[in-house]
């Protein structure tokens, strides 16, 4: 794909719109044979604001802008929307942090309106649902604007970004295609804002961490025109997808979720321990020792050893030995959500196991829905629409795709790692770090996150040639979106702020 000019930069005097230049026809015959490409005038809206972040008073410019991505013959294929927050007056020596969410169809609303943007939506911090509107939009002192300029990217098919009519989804909805598009948007933003020599950080949440690895490969290793990166910031990491697929014979899926089960059981009072950290460490050692050994022995597992493992597993997870025996020691996360609090008539959340819900059928095998998601999504959706449309003045009839379905329907997961192989992008991080001796990795995980288990992230990051002396692991007493909890949002902000300052 070819890329047209991007209009995310603002001059000091305000927004400057640049109209596309029509492609010159090679001759009259070609001009008659080829229909004229539809021109899209990129929209740019900005507003100057002031806020206090990390204890510092910061003047900044908020800009929401469209980038048009074109085919090789100059036809618009996709429009990508970015929202940037840049300290004023502009300082090219400041770090710039490019962020996106996951999905792969998720818009950047979650990180922007929940964690790092200058405003945040007020959501209950104690694992209660967000209720009905209005949802207050508050100043966010935990924004990172005091240490870095921020650029939130909505890849094609997410947020307000979209594919133009006639564009083949296969050109953008896939691991490599998506990474190529995001990398081009980043390069163009650097062009238009004069930031090529600024320290650069790249990061995402959930599938956004997968995207981070892919985009880093695209920026640092796909050509000789590298974009040097200072840091990768991974939040709720999923790099090796084997850990999330409990298919027959894939024992690692049960191993990486066991510490999460122990954490959830501790939170809900089903097991006793001095702290969540203590029970989690016990579960880690059990998982990579007696538990994985028992699973690998299969039907050759002696009865006495099985009984010992079953008893310890019951102590750590709060599940009955009878249930564990019936499950052959292999309890999927979906079953755990339903079984842990069945005696209370409750289920627990997938994104955040602190949340509880009630199903119509308490005798069912799996929960009806995820209470940790339906407990927050309305507030975030209202916040991003209010902020973009009413405050920043972005005009569009399109619905904001907090989690769009289209990308997932067409997504191409292959990276050429081998037919039938589980996706694993951790090697790309290892390669990038070996080729860039100053590239560092920050990893943040919530103890109660079953969508991207913390033990799975640890497993991914301590192999594949990733230099361990440049990896930081941080943990939070919440779930997938740890910033929903006030204390952990502040801690996450402090931790990342320190990571950026220590470059």
GROMACS .gro file of C-alpha atoms in nm:
model
  503
    1UNK     CA    1   0.000   0.000   0.000
    2UNK     CA    2   0.108   0.354  -0.066
    3UNK     CA    3   0.053   0.627   0.189
    4UNK     CA    4  -0.065   0.982   0.130
    5UNK     CA    5   0.030   1.276   0.345
    6UNK     CA    6  -0.076   1.261   0.709
    7UNK     CA    7  -0.223   1.565   0.878
    8UNK     CA    8  -0.171   1.499   1.242
    9UNK     CA    9   0.073   1.780   1.300
   10UNK     CA   10  -0.029   2.130   1.395
   11UNK     CA   11   0.178   2.440   1.344
   12UNK     CA   12   0.203   2.681   1.632
   13UNK     CA   13  -0.064   2.899   1.473
   14UNK     CA   14  -0.317   2.616   1.449
   15UNK     CA   15  -0.432   2.338   1.218
   16UNK     CA   16  -0.318   2.338   0.858
   17UNK     CA   17  -0.513   2.130   0.609
   18UNK     CA   18  -0.330   2.006   0.303
   19UNK     CA   19  -0.536   1.889   0.009
   20UNK     CA   20  -0.437   1.575  -0.183
   21UNK     CA   21  -0.262   1.633  -0.515
   22UNK     CA   22  -0.433   1.451  -0.803
   23UNK     CA   23  -0.221   1.186  -0.968
   24UNK     CA   24  -0.106   1.292  -1.313
   25UNK     CA   25  -0.234   1.071  -1.593
   26UNK     CA   26   0.037   0.910  -1.801
   27UNK     CA   27  -0.150   1.001  -2.116
   28UNK     CA   28  -0.499   1.081  -2.239
   29UNK     CA   29  -0.577   0.715  -2.301
   30UNK     CA   30  -0.492   0.617  -1.945
   31UNK     CA   31  -0.688   0.912  -1.811
   32UNK     CA   32  -1.000   0.800  -1.996
   33UNK     CA   33  -0.956   0.435  -1.908
   34UNK     CA   34  -0.895   0.491  -1.538
   35UNK     CA   35  -1.170   0.643  -1.321
   36UNK     CA   36  -1.049   0.933  -1.112
   37UNK     CA   37  -0.949   0.838  -0.759
   38UNK     CA   38  -1.187   0.960  -0.494
   39UNK     CA   39  -1.019   1.230  -0.292
   40UNK     CA   40  -1.062   1.233   0.084
   41UNK     CA   41  -0.989   1.556   0.265
   42UNK     CA   42  -0.840   1.452   0.599
   43UNK     CA   43  -1.009   1.608   0.898
   44UNK     CA   44  -0.797   1.774   1.168
   45UNK     CA   45  -0.938   1.930   1.484
   46UNK     CA   46  -0.737   2.074   1.770
   47UNK     CA   47  -0.773   2.253   2.098
   48UNK     CA   48  -0.519   2.407   2.333
   49UNK     CA   49  -0.557   2.307   2.697
   50UNK     CA   50  -0.382   2.311   3.033
   51UNK     CA   51  -0.366   2.040   3.299
   52UNK     CA   52  -0.165   1.911   3.593
   53UNK     CA   53   0.000   1.573   3.539
   54UNK     CA   54   0.248   1.403   3.768
   55UNK     CA   55   0.243   1.717   3.979
   56UNK     CA   56   0.346   1.943   3.688
   57UNK     CA   57   0.138   2.211   3.517
   58UNK     CA   58   0.146   2.140   3.142
   59UNK     CA   59   0.012   2.340   2.847
   60UNK     CA   60  -0.069   2.102   2.562
   61UNK     CA   61  -0.242   2.078   2.227
   62UNK     CA   62  -0.502   1.803   2.177
   63UNK     CA   63  -0.538   1.702   1.812
   64UNK     CA   64  -0.768   1.448   1.651
   65UNK     CA   65  -0.673   1.385   1.290
   66UNK     CA   66  -0.724   1.153   0.996
   67UNK     CA   67  -0.449   0.987   0.792
   68UNK     CA   68  -0.536   0.855   0.446
   69UNK     CA   69  -0.359   0.536   0.338
   70UNK     CA   70  -0.353   0.479  -0.038
   71UNK     CA   71  -0.296   0.188  -0.272
   72UNK     CA   72   0.000   0.184  -0.508
   73UNK     CA   73  -0.214   0.346  -0.777
   74UNK     CA   74  -0.320   0.632  -0.550
   75UNK     CA   75  -0.666   0.519  -0.446
   76UNK     CA   76  -0.764   0.579  -0.082
   77UNK     CA   77  -0.794   0.246   0.098
   78UNK     CA   78  -0.813   0.332   0.466
   79UNK     CA   79  -0.855   0.631   0.693
   80UNK     CA   80  -0.675   0.607   1.027
   81UNK     CA   81  -0.765   0.839   1.315
   82UNK     CA   82  -0.508   0.944   1.572
   83UNK     CA   83  -0.549   1.155   1.884
   84UNK     CA   84  -0.234   1.327   2.001
   85UNK     CA   85  -0.147   1.534   2.307
   86UNK     CA   86   0.166   1.745   2.260
   87UNK     CA   87   0.317   1.979   2.516
   88UNK     CA   88   0.334   2.345   2.414
   89UNK     CA   89   0.560   2.500   2.309
   90UNK     CA   90   0.672   2.199   2.114
   91UNK     CA   91   0.999   2.040   2.220
   92UNK     CA   92   1.157   1.787   1.983
   93UNK     CA   93   1.377   1.651   2.262
   94UNK     CA   94   1.075   1.522   2.456
   95UNK     CA   95   0.989   1.152   2.434
   96UNK     CA   96   0.687   1.057   2.225
   97UNK     CA   97   0.477   0.755   2.322
   98UNK     CA   98   0.266   0.580   2.054
   99UNK     CA   99  -0.019   0.373   2.201
  100UNK     CA  100  -0.300   0.147   2.085
  101UNK     CA  101  -0.534  -0.109   2.233
  102UNK     CA  102  -0.596  -0.464   2.120
  103UNK     CA  103  -0.887  -0.675   2.011
  104UNK     CA  104  -0.760  -0.688   1.737
  105UNK     CA  105  -1.071  -0.474   1.673
  106UNK     CA  106  -1.044  -0.249   1.978
  107UNK     CA  107  -1.015   0.129   1.963
  108UNK     CA  108  -0.773   0.319   2.186
  109UNK     CA  109  -1.058   0.440   2.409
  110UNK     CA  110  -0.949   0.220   2.700
  111UNK     CA  111  -0.594   0.350   2.739
  112UNK     CA  112  -0.690   0.702   2.637
  113UNK     CA  113  -0.996   0.755   2.858
  114UNK     CA  114  -0.898   0.517   3.137
  115UNK     CA  115  -0.525   0.542   3.192
  116UNK     CA  116  -0.301   0.795   3.018
  117UNK     CA  117  -0.505   1.063   2.844
  118UNK     CA  118  -0.545   1.408   3.007
  119UNK     CA  119  -0.907   1.323   3.091
  120UNK     CA  120  -1.052   1.000   3.224
  121UNK     CA  121  -1.399   0.861   3.271
  122UNK     CA  122  -1.509   0.804   3.631
  123UNK     CA  123  -1.567   0.430   3.673
  124UNK     CA  124  -1.614   0.257   4.011
  125UNK     CA  125  -1.277   0.140   4.141
  126UNK     CA  126  -1.414  -0.142   4.356
  127UNK     CA  127  -1.531  -0.387   4.087
  128UNK     CA  128  -1.888  -0.255   4.065
  129UNK     CA  129  -2.064  -0.194   3.733
  130UNK     CA  130  -2.064   0.154   3.580
  131UNK     CA  131  -2.442   0.196   3.603
  132UNK     CA  132  -2.628   0.449   3.390
  133UNK     CA  133  -2.524   0.790   3.252
  134UNK     CA  134  -2.410   1.054   3.299
  135UNK     CA  135  -2.052   0.933   3.339
  136UNK     CA  136  -1.829   1.215   3.471
  137UNK     CA  137  -1.521   1.306   3.268
  138UNK     CA  138  -1.248   1.404   3.513
  139UNK     CA  139  -0.904   1.561   3.497
  140UNK     CA  140  -0.647   1.282   3.501
  141UNK     CA  141  -0.340   1.365   3.713
  142UNK     CA  142  -0.204   1.020   3.622
  143UNK     CA  143  -0.162   1.111   3.255
  144UNK     CA  144   0.195   1.078   3.131
  145UNK     CA  145   0.198   1.419   2.961
  146UNK     CA  146   0.453   1.550   3.208
  147UNK     CA  147   0.716   1.309   3.071
  148UNK     CA  148   0.609   1.236   2.712
  149UNK     CA  149   0.390   1.351   2.426
  150UNK     CA  150   0.116   1.095   2.360
  151UNK     CA  151  -0.022   0.964   2.030
  152UNK     CA  152  -0.319   0.725   2.048
  153UNK     CA  153  -0.370   0.527   1.726
  154UNK     CA  154  -0.692   0.358   1.614
  155UNK     CA  155  -0.586   0.105   1.346
  156UNK     CA  156  -0.820   0.044   1.050
  157UNK     CA  157  -1.155  -0.095   1.162
  158UNK     CA  158  -1.124   0.038   1.517
  159UNK     CA  159  -1.245   0.360   1.677
  160UNK     CA  160  -1.338   0.608   1.403
  161UNK     CA  161  -1.090   0.452   1.156
  162UNK     CA  162  -1.230   0.270   0.855
  163UNK     CA  163  -1.164   0.104   0.521
  164UNK     CA  164  -1.294   0.287   0.215
  165UNK     CA  165  -1.559   0.131  -0.006
  166UNK     CA  166  -1.415  -0.145  -0.220
  167UNK     CA  167  -1.102  -0.203  -0.010
  168UNK     CA  168  -1.028  -0.571   0.037
  169UNK     CA  169  -1.024  -0.636   0.416
  170UNK     CA  170  -0.738  -0.881   0.364
  171UNK     CA  171  -0.509  -0.587   0.283
  172UNK     CA  172  -0.541  -0.448   0.637
  173UNK     CA  173  -0.698  -0.705   0.869
  174UNK     CA  174  -0.410  -0.931   0.961
  175UNK     CA  175  -0.102  -0.949   1.181
  176UNK     CA  176   0.144  -0.823   0.925
  177UNK     CA  177  -0.091  -0.597   0.730
  178UNK     CA  178  -0.207  -0.420   1.046
  179UNK     CA  179   0.150  -0.372   1.166
  180UNK     CA  180   0.253  -0.226   0.831
  181UNK     CA  181  -0.033   0.024   0.840
  182UNK     CA  182   0.037   0.132   1.199
  183UNK     CA  183   0.410   0.165   1.127
  184UNK     CA  184   0.336   0.392   0.829
  185UNK     CA  185   0.112   0.611   1.041
  186UNK     CA  186   0.392   0.644   1.297
  187UNK     CA  187   0.649   0.734   1.031
  188UNK     CA  188   0.420   0.999   0.887
  189UNK     CA  189   0.346   1.147   1.228
  190UNK     CA  190   0.720   1.177   1.285
  191UNK     CA  191   0.754   1.348   0.946
  192UNK     CA  192   0.480   1.603   1.003
  193UNK     CA  193   0.578   1.683   1.359
  194UNK     CA  194   0.955   1.695   1.316
  195UNK     CA  195   1.012   1.423   1.576
  196UNK     CA  196   1.248   1.178   1.408
  197UNK     CA  197   1.520   1.236   1.666
  198UNK     CA  198   1.291   1.228   1.970
  199UNK     CA  199   1.309   0.933   2.213
  200UNK     CA  200   1.032   0.695   2.104
  201UNK     CA  201   0.819   0.452   2.301
  202UNK     CA  202   0.572   0.205   2.159
  203UNK     CA  203   0.309   0.024   2.358
  204UNK     CA  204  -0.027  -0.138   2.379
  205UNK     CA  205  -0.266  -0.341   2.586
  206UNK     CA  206  -0.379  -0.702   2.537
  207UNK     CA  207  -0.359  -0.781   2.162
  208UNK     CA  208  -0.197  -0.438   2.152
  209UNK     CA  209   0.112  -0.607   2.300
  210UNK     CA  210   0.107  -0.853   2.009
  211UNK     CA  211   0.074  -0.553   1.777
  212UNK     CA  212   0.364  -0.384   1.959
  213UNK     CA  213   0.594  -0.675   1.877
  214UNK     CA  214   0.480  -0.676   1.514
  215UNK     CA  215   0.510  -0.298   1.472
  216UNK     CA  216   0.853  -0.300   1.638
  217UNK     CA  217   0.963  -0.558   1.382
  218UNK     CA  218   0.821  -0.337   1.107
  219UNK     CA  219   0.991  -0.023   1.237
  220UNK     CA  220   1.326  -0.168   1.341
  221UNK     CA  221   1.389  -0.461   1.113
  222UNK     CA  222   1.180  -0.473   0.795
  223UNK     CA  223   1.389  -0.222   0.597
  224UNK     CA  224   1.718  -0.036   0.622
  225UNK     CA  225   1.519   0.278   0.707
  226UNK     CA  226   1.483   0.188   1.073
  227UNK     CA  227   1.290   0.386   1.331
  228UNK     CA  228   1.492   0.344   1.650
  229UNK     CA  229   1.286   0.273   1.960
  230UNK     CA  230   1.381   0.344   2.321
  231UNK     CA  231   1.122   0.125   2.488
  232UNK     CA  232   0.831  -0.116   2.446
  233UNK     CA  233   0.555  -0.078   2.705
  234UNK     CA  234   0.342  -0.392   2.732
  235UNK     CA  235   0.021  -0.391   2.936
  236UNK     CA  236  -0.164  -0.720   2.993
  237UNK     CA  237   0.068  -0.908   2.763
  238UNK     CA  238  -0.013  -1.184   2.516
  239UNK     CA  239   0.282  -1.283   2.297
  240UNK     CA  240   0.262  -1.663   2.291
  241UNK     CA  241  -0.094  -1.776   2.215
  242UNK     CA  242  -0.039  -2.137   2.316
  243UNK     CA  243  -0.113  -2.040   2.675
  244UNK     CA  244  -0.468  -1.935   2.594
  245UNK     CA  245  -0.573  -2.244   2.397
  246UNK     CA  246  -0.668  -2.540   2.622
  247UNK     CA  247  -0.698  -2.774   2.327
  248UNK     CA  248  -0.650  -3.148   2.389
  249UNK     CA  249  -0.284  -3.215   2.457
  250UNK     CA  250  -0.182  -2.853   2.516
  251UNK     CA  251  -0.092  -2.881   2.884
  252UNK     CA  252   0.074  -2.536   2.903
  253UNK     CA  253  -0.268  -2.370   2.886
  254UNK     CA  254  -0.353  -2.522   3.226
  255UNK     CA  255  -0.013  -2.438   3.371
  256UNK     CA  256  -0.015  -2.065   3.291
  257UNK     CA  257  -0.367  -2.007   3.430
  258UNK     CA  258  -0.317  -2.188   3.761
  259UNK     CA  259  -0.156  -1.889   3.941
  260UNK     CA  260  -0.449  -1.672   3.828
  261UNK     CA  261  -0.688  -1.922   3.981
  262UNK     CA  262  -0.500  -1.902   4.310
  263UNK     CA  263  -0.514  -1.521   4.303
  264UNK     CA  264  -0.888  -1.518   4.232
  265UNK     CA  265  -0.958  -1.776   4.502
  266UNK     CA  266  -0.761  -1.564   4.749
  267UNK     CA  267  -0.947  -1.245   4.655
  268UNK     CA  268  -1.287  -1.410   4.707
  269UNK     CA  269  -1.191  -1.571   5.037
  270UNK     CA  270  -1.180  -1.928   4.911
  271UNK     CA  271  -0.821  -1.984   5.020
  272UNK     CA  272  -0.605  -1.843   5.296
  273UNK     CA  273  -0.262  -1.682   5.253
  274UNK     CA  274  -0.062  -1.391   5.395
  275UNK     CA  275  -0.104  -1.197   5.069
  276UNK     CA  276  -0.191  -1.235   4.703
  277UNK     CA  277   0.181  -1.227   4.625
  278UNK     CA  278   0.240  -1.519   4.861
  279UNK     CA  279  -0.034  -1.742   4.720
  280UNK     CA  280   0.070  -1.656   4.364
  281UNK     CA  281   0.431  -1.756   4.429
  282UNK     CA  282   0.319  -2.087   4.579
  283UNK     CA  283   0.105  -2.148   4.272
  284UNK     CA  284   0.392  -2.062   4.036
  285UNK     CA  285   0.623  -2.317   4.197
  286UNK     CA  286   0.352  -2.581   4.207
  287UNK     CA  287   0.256  -2.516   3.843
  288UNK     CA  288   0.608  -2.560   3.703
  289UNK     CA  289   0.688  -2.849   3.936
  290UNK     CA  290   0.445  -3.118   4.055
  291UNK     CA  291   0.151  -2.996   3.845
  292UNK     CA  292   0.312  -2.994   3.499
  293UNK     CA  293   0.487  -3.321   3.583
  294UNK     CA  294   0.153  -3.483   3.667
  295UNK     CA  295  -0.010  -3.357   3.348
  296UNK     CA  296   0.275  -3.481   3.131
  297UNK     CA  297   0.256  -3.830   3.285
  298UNK     CA  298  -0.102  -3.860   3.164
  299UNK     CA  299  -0.252  -4.201   3.240
  300UNK     CA  300   0.080  -4.322   3.376
  301UNK     CA  301   0.038  -4.092   3.677
  302UNK     CA  302   0.041  -4.311   3.991
  303UNK     CA  303  -0.267  -4.288   4.215
  304UNK     CA  304  -0.069  -4.169   4.516
  305UNK     CA  305   0.098  -3.889   4.319
  306UNK     CA  306  -0.236  -3.792   4.167
  307UNK     CA  307  -0.391  -3.767   4.513
  308UNK     CA  308  -0.106  -3.545   4.636
  309UNK     CA  309  -0.130  -3.312   4.336
  310UNK     CA  310  -0.509  -3.300   4.360
  311UNK     CA  311  -0.500  -3.203   4.728
  312UNK     CA  312  -0.247  -2.924   4.671
  313UNK     CA  313  -0.439  -2.796   4.371
  314UNK     CA  314  -0.756  -2.783   4.579
  315UNK     CA  315  -0.573  -2.590   4.851
  316UNK     CA  316  -0.448  -2.333   4.600
  317UNK     CA  317  -0.760  -2.289   4.387
  318UNK     CA  318  -1.046  -2.335   4.632
  319UNK     CA  319  -1.205  -2.602   4.411
  320UNK     CA  320  -1.311  -2.934   4.560
  321UNK     CA  321  -1.098  -3.242   4.513
  322UNK     CA  322  -1.401  -3.419   4.370
  323UNK     CA  323  -1.442  -3.152   4.102
  324UNK     CA  324  -1.071  -3.162   4.020
  325UNK     CA  325  -1.082  -3.539   3.990
  326UNK     CA  326  -1.381  -3.518   3.756
  327UNK     CA  327  -1.192  -3.263   3.545
  328UNK     CA  328  -0.884  -3.488   3.534
  329UNK     CA  329  -0.688  -3.204   3.701
  330UNK     CA  330  -0.744  -2.992   3.388
  331UNK     CA  331  -0.978  -2.705   3.470
  332UNK     CA  332  -1.031  -2.453   3.192
  333UNK     CA  333  -1.062  -2.087   3.282
  334UNK     CA  334  -1.421  -2.085   3.153
  335UNK     CA  335  -1.518  -2.359   3.397
  336UNK     CA  336  -1.333  -2.188   3.680
  337UNK     CA  337  -1.533  -1.864   3.633
  338UNK     CA  338  -1.849  -2.064   3.694
  339UNK     CA  339  -1.732  -2.309   3.959
  340UNK     CA  340  -1.538  -2.096   4.209
  341UNK     CA  341  -1.841  -1.916   4.356
  342UNK     CA  342  -2.115  -2.155   4.247
  343UNK     CA  343  -2.211  -2.205   4.612
  344UNK     CA  344  -2.288  -1.831   4.627
  345UNK     CA  345  -2.479  -1.831   4.300
  346UNK     CA  346  -2.214  -1.609   4.138
  347UNK     CA  347  -1.970  -1.615   3.850
  348UNK     CA  348  -1.642  -1.422   3.827
  349UNK     CA  349  -1.498  -1.205   3.551
  350UNK     CA  350  -1.258  -1.304   3.276
  351UNK     CA  351  -1.095  -0.964   3.227
  352UNK     CA  352  -1.098  -0.902   3.600
  353UNK     CA  353  -1.180  -1.184   3.841
  354UNK     CA  354  -1.265  -0.935   4.116
  355UNK     CA  355  -1.598  -0.871   3.942
  356UNK     CA  356  -1.891  -1.101   4.009
  357UNK     CA  357  -2.215  -1.161   3.824
  358UNK     CA  358  -2.525  -1.377   3.840
  359UNK     CA  359  -2.636  -1.609   3.562
  360UNK     CA  360  -2.986  -1.725   3.480
  361UNK     CA  361  -2.873  -2.088   3.515
  362UNK     CA  362  -2.654  -2.144   3.819
  363UNK     CA  363  -2.616  -2.513   3.726
  364UNK     CA  364  -2.460  -2.426   3.390
  365UNK     CA  365  -2.108  -2.517   3.286
  366UNK     CA  366  -2.000  -2.176   3.157
  367UNK     CA  367  -2.095  -1.815   3.247
  368UNK     CA  368  -2.347  -1.624   3.038
  369UNK     CA  369  -2.120  -1.321   3.002
  370UNK     CA  370  -1.819  -1.145   3.150
  371UNK     CA  371  -1.925  -0.920   3.440
  372UNK     CA  372  -1.591  -0.738   3.429
  373UNK     CA  373  -1.665  -0.618   3.075
  374UNK     CA  374  -2.033  -0.531   3.085
  375UNK     CA  375  -1.951  -0.350   3.409
  376UNK     CA  376  -1.746  -0.077   3.235
  377UNK     CA  377  -1.806  -0.054   2.859
  378UNK     CA  378  -2.098   0.192   2.859
  379UNK     CA  379  -1.903   0.454   3.050
  380UNK     CA  380  -1.599   0.433   2.823
  381UNK     CA  381  -1.807   0.448   2.505
  382UNK     CA  382  -1.991   0.757   2.627
  383UNK     CA  383  -1.665   0.923   2.731
  384UNK     CA  384  -1.479   0.884   2.400
  385UNK     CA  385  -1.775   1.004   2.195
  386UNK     CA  386  -1.829   1.305   2.419
  387UNK     CA  387  -1.459   1.395   2.419
  388UNK     CA  388  -1.393   1.351   2.046
  389UNK     CA  389  -1.717   1.495   1.911
  390UNK     CA  390  -1.814   1.762   2.162
  391UNK     CA  391  -1.482   1.877   2.310
  392UNK     CA  392  -1.242   1.832   2.018
  393UNK     CA  393  -1.505   1.892   1.748
  394UNK     CA  394  -1.451   1.578   1.538
  395UNK     CA  395  -1.736   1.545   1.290
  396UNK     CA  396  -1.840   1.207   1.156
  397UNK     CA  397  -2.158   1.001   1.119
  398UNK     CA  398  -1.957   0.687   1.192
  399UNK     CA  399  -2.009   0.495   1.513
  400UNK     CA  400  -1.702   0.472   1.736
  401UNK     CA  401  -1.592   0.109   1.742
  402UNK     CA  402  -1.480   0.044   2.099
  403UNK     CA  403  -1.446  -0.319   1.995
  404UNK     CA  404  -1.531  -0.358   1.628
  405UNK     CA  405  -1.637  -0.693   1.487
  406UNK     CA  406  -1.515  -0.647   1.130
  407UNK     CA  407  -1.141  -0.689   1.189
  408UNK     CA  408  -1.195  -1.009   1.384
  409UNK     CA  409  -1.417  -1.156   1.112
  410UNK     CA  410  -1.141  -1.120   0.852
  411UNK     CA  411  -0.826  -1.137   1.065
  412UNK     CA  412  -0.533  -1.331   0.923
  413UNK     CA  413  -0.324  -1.470   1.206
  414UNK     CA  414  -0.042  -1.630   1.009
  415UNK     CA  415   0.316  -1.505   1.032
  416UNK     CA  416   0.468  -1.790   0.837
  417UNK     CA  417   0.587  -1.963   1.154
  418UNK     CA  418   0.460  -2.295   1.032
  419UNK     CA  419   0.127  -2.447   0.944
  420UNK     CA  420  -0.076  -2.528   1.253
  421UNK     CA  421   0.167  -2.351   1.486
  422UNK     CA  422   0.047  -2.141   1.776
  423UNK     CA  423   0.116  -1.775   1.718
  424UNK     CA  424   0.423  -1.653   1.908
  425UNK     CA  425   0.557  -1.300   1.848
  426UNK     CA  426   0.801  -1.299   2.141
  427UNK     CA  427   1.092  -1.383   1.906
  428UNK     CA  428   1.042  -1.047   1.734
  429UNK     CA  429   1.096  -0.867   2.064
  430UNK     CA  430   1.411  -1.068   2.125
  431UNK     CA  431   1.539  -0.986   1.778
  432UNK     CA  432   1.464  -0.614   1.818
  433UNK     CA  433   1.644  -0.603   2.154
  434UNK     CA  434   1.948  -0.786   2.021
  435UNK     CA  435   1.971  -0.545   1.728
  436UNK     CA  436   1.912  -0.238   1.946
  437UNK     CA  437   2.128  -0.256   2.259
  438UNK     CA  438   1.937   0.028   2.429
  439UNK     CA  439   1.584  -0.100   2.368
  440UNK     CA  440   1.411  -0.184   2.698
  441UNK     CA  441   1.082  -0.357   2.782
  442UNK     CA  442   0.829  -0.264   3.050
  443UNK     CA  443   0.566  -0.527   3.129
  444UNK     CA  444   0.254  -0.468   3.342
  445UNK     CA  445   0.019  -0.747   3.455
  446UNK     CA  446  -0.285  -0.769   3.679
  447UNK     CA  447  -0.311  -1.063   3.917
  448UNK     CA  448  -0.681  -1.115   3.838
  449UNK     CA  449  -0.655  -1.110   3.458
  450UNK     CA  450  -0.754  -1.438   3.290
  451UNK     CA  451  -0.759  -1.292   2.938
  452UNK     CA  452  -0.380  -1.252   2.939
  453UNK     CA  453  -0.245  -1.449   3.239
  454UNK     CA  454   0.059  -1.297   3.407
  455UNK     CA  455   0.237  -1.632   3.426
  456UNK     CA  456   0.201  -1.663   3.049
  457UNK     CA  457   0.369  -1.325   3.005
  458UNK     CA  458   0.653  -1.430   3.235
  459UNK     CA  459   0.694  -1.751   3.037
  460UNK     CA  460   0.707  -1.559   2.707
  461UNK     CA  461   0.952  -1.293   2.820
  462UNK     CA  462   1.212  -1.514   2.988
  463UNK     CA  463   1.309  -1.702   2.673
  464UNK     CA  464   1.341  -1.634   2.297
  465UNK     CA  465   1.675  -1.459   2.343
  466UNK     CA  466   1.523  -1.162   2.524
  467UNK     CA  467   1.795  -0.990   2.735
  468UNK     CA  468   1.665  -1.018   3.091
  469UNK     CA  469   1.864  -0.721   3.221
  470UNK     CA  470   1.651  -0.490   3.004
  471UNK     CA  471   1.309  -0.627   3.104
  472UNK     CA  472   1.101  -0.486   3.390
  473UNK     CA  473   0.807  -0.684   3.532
  474UNK     CA  474   0.539  -0.498   3.729
  475UNK     CA  475   0.228  -0.638   3.899
  476UNK     CA  476  -0.104  -0.485   4.003
  477UNK     CA  477  -0.384  -0.580   4.240
  478UNK     CA  478  -0.648  -0.572   3.966
  479UNK     CA  479  -0.726  -0.733   3.632
  480UNK     CA  480  -0.676  -0.686   3.259
  481UNK     CA  481  -0.744  -0.312   3.278
  482UNK     CA  482  -0.565  -0.255   3.606
  483UNK     CA  483  -0.611   0.121   3.570
  484UNK     CA  484  -0.981   0.083   3.650
  485UNK     CA  485  -0.869   0.053   4.012
  486UNK     CA  486  -0.764   0.398   4.134
  487UNK     CA  487  -0.462   0.281   4.332
  488UNK     CA  488  -0.329   0.075   4.042
  489UNK     CA  489  -0.383   0.348   3.785
  490UNK     CA  490  -0.164   0.575   3.997
  491UNK     CA  491   0.095   0.298   4.045
  492UNK     CA  492   0.099   0.212   3.674
  493UNK     CA  493   0.152   0.578   3.590
  494UNK     CA  494   0.437   0.610   3.841
  495UNK     CA  495   0.602   0.294   3.715
  496UNK     CA  496   0.590   0.394   3.347
  497UNK     CA  497   0.695   0.750   3.429
  498UNK     CA  498   1.005   0.613   3.603
  499UNK     CA  499   1.073   0.378   3.310
  500UNK     CA  500   1.067   0.667   3.061
  501UNK     CA  501   1.278   0.894   3.279
  502UNK     CA  502   1.542   0.627   3.330
  503UNK     CA  503   1.621   0.592   2.961
   0.00000   0.00000   0.00000
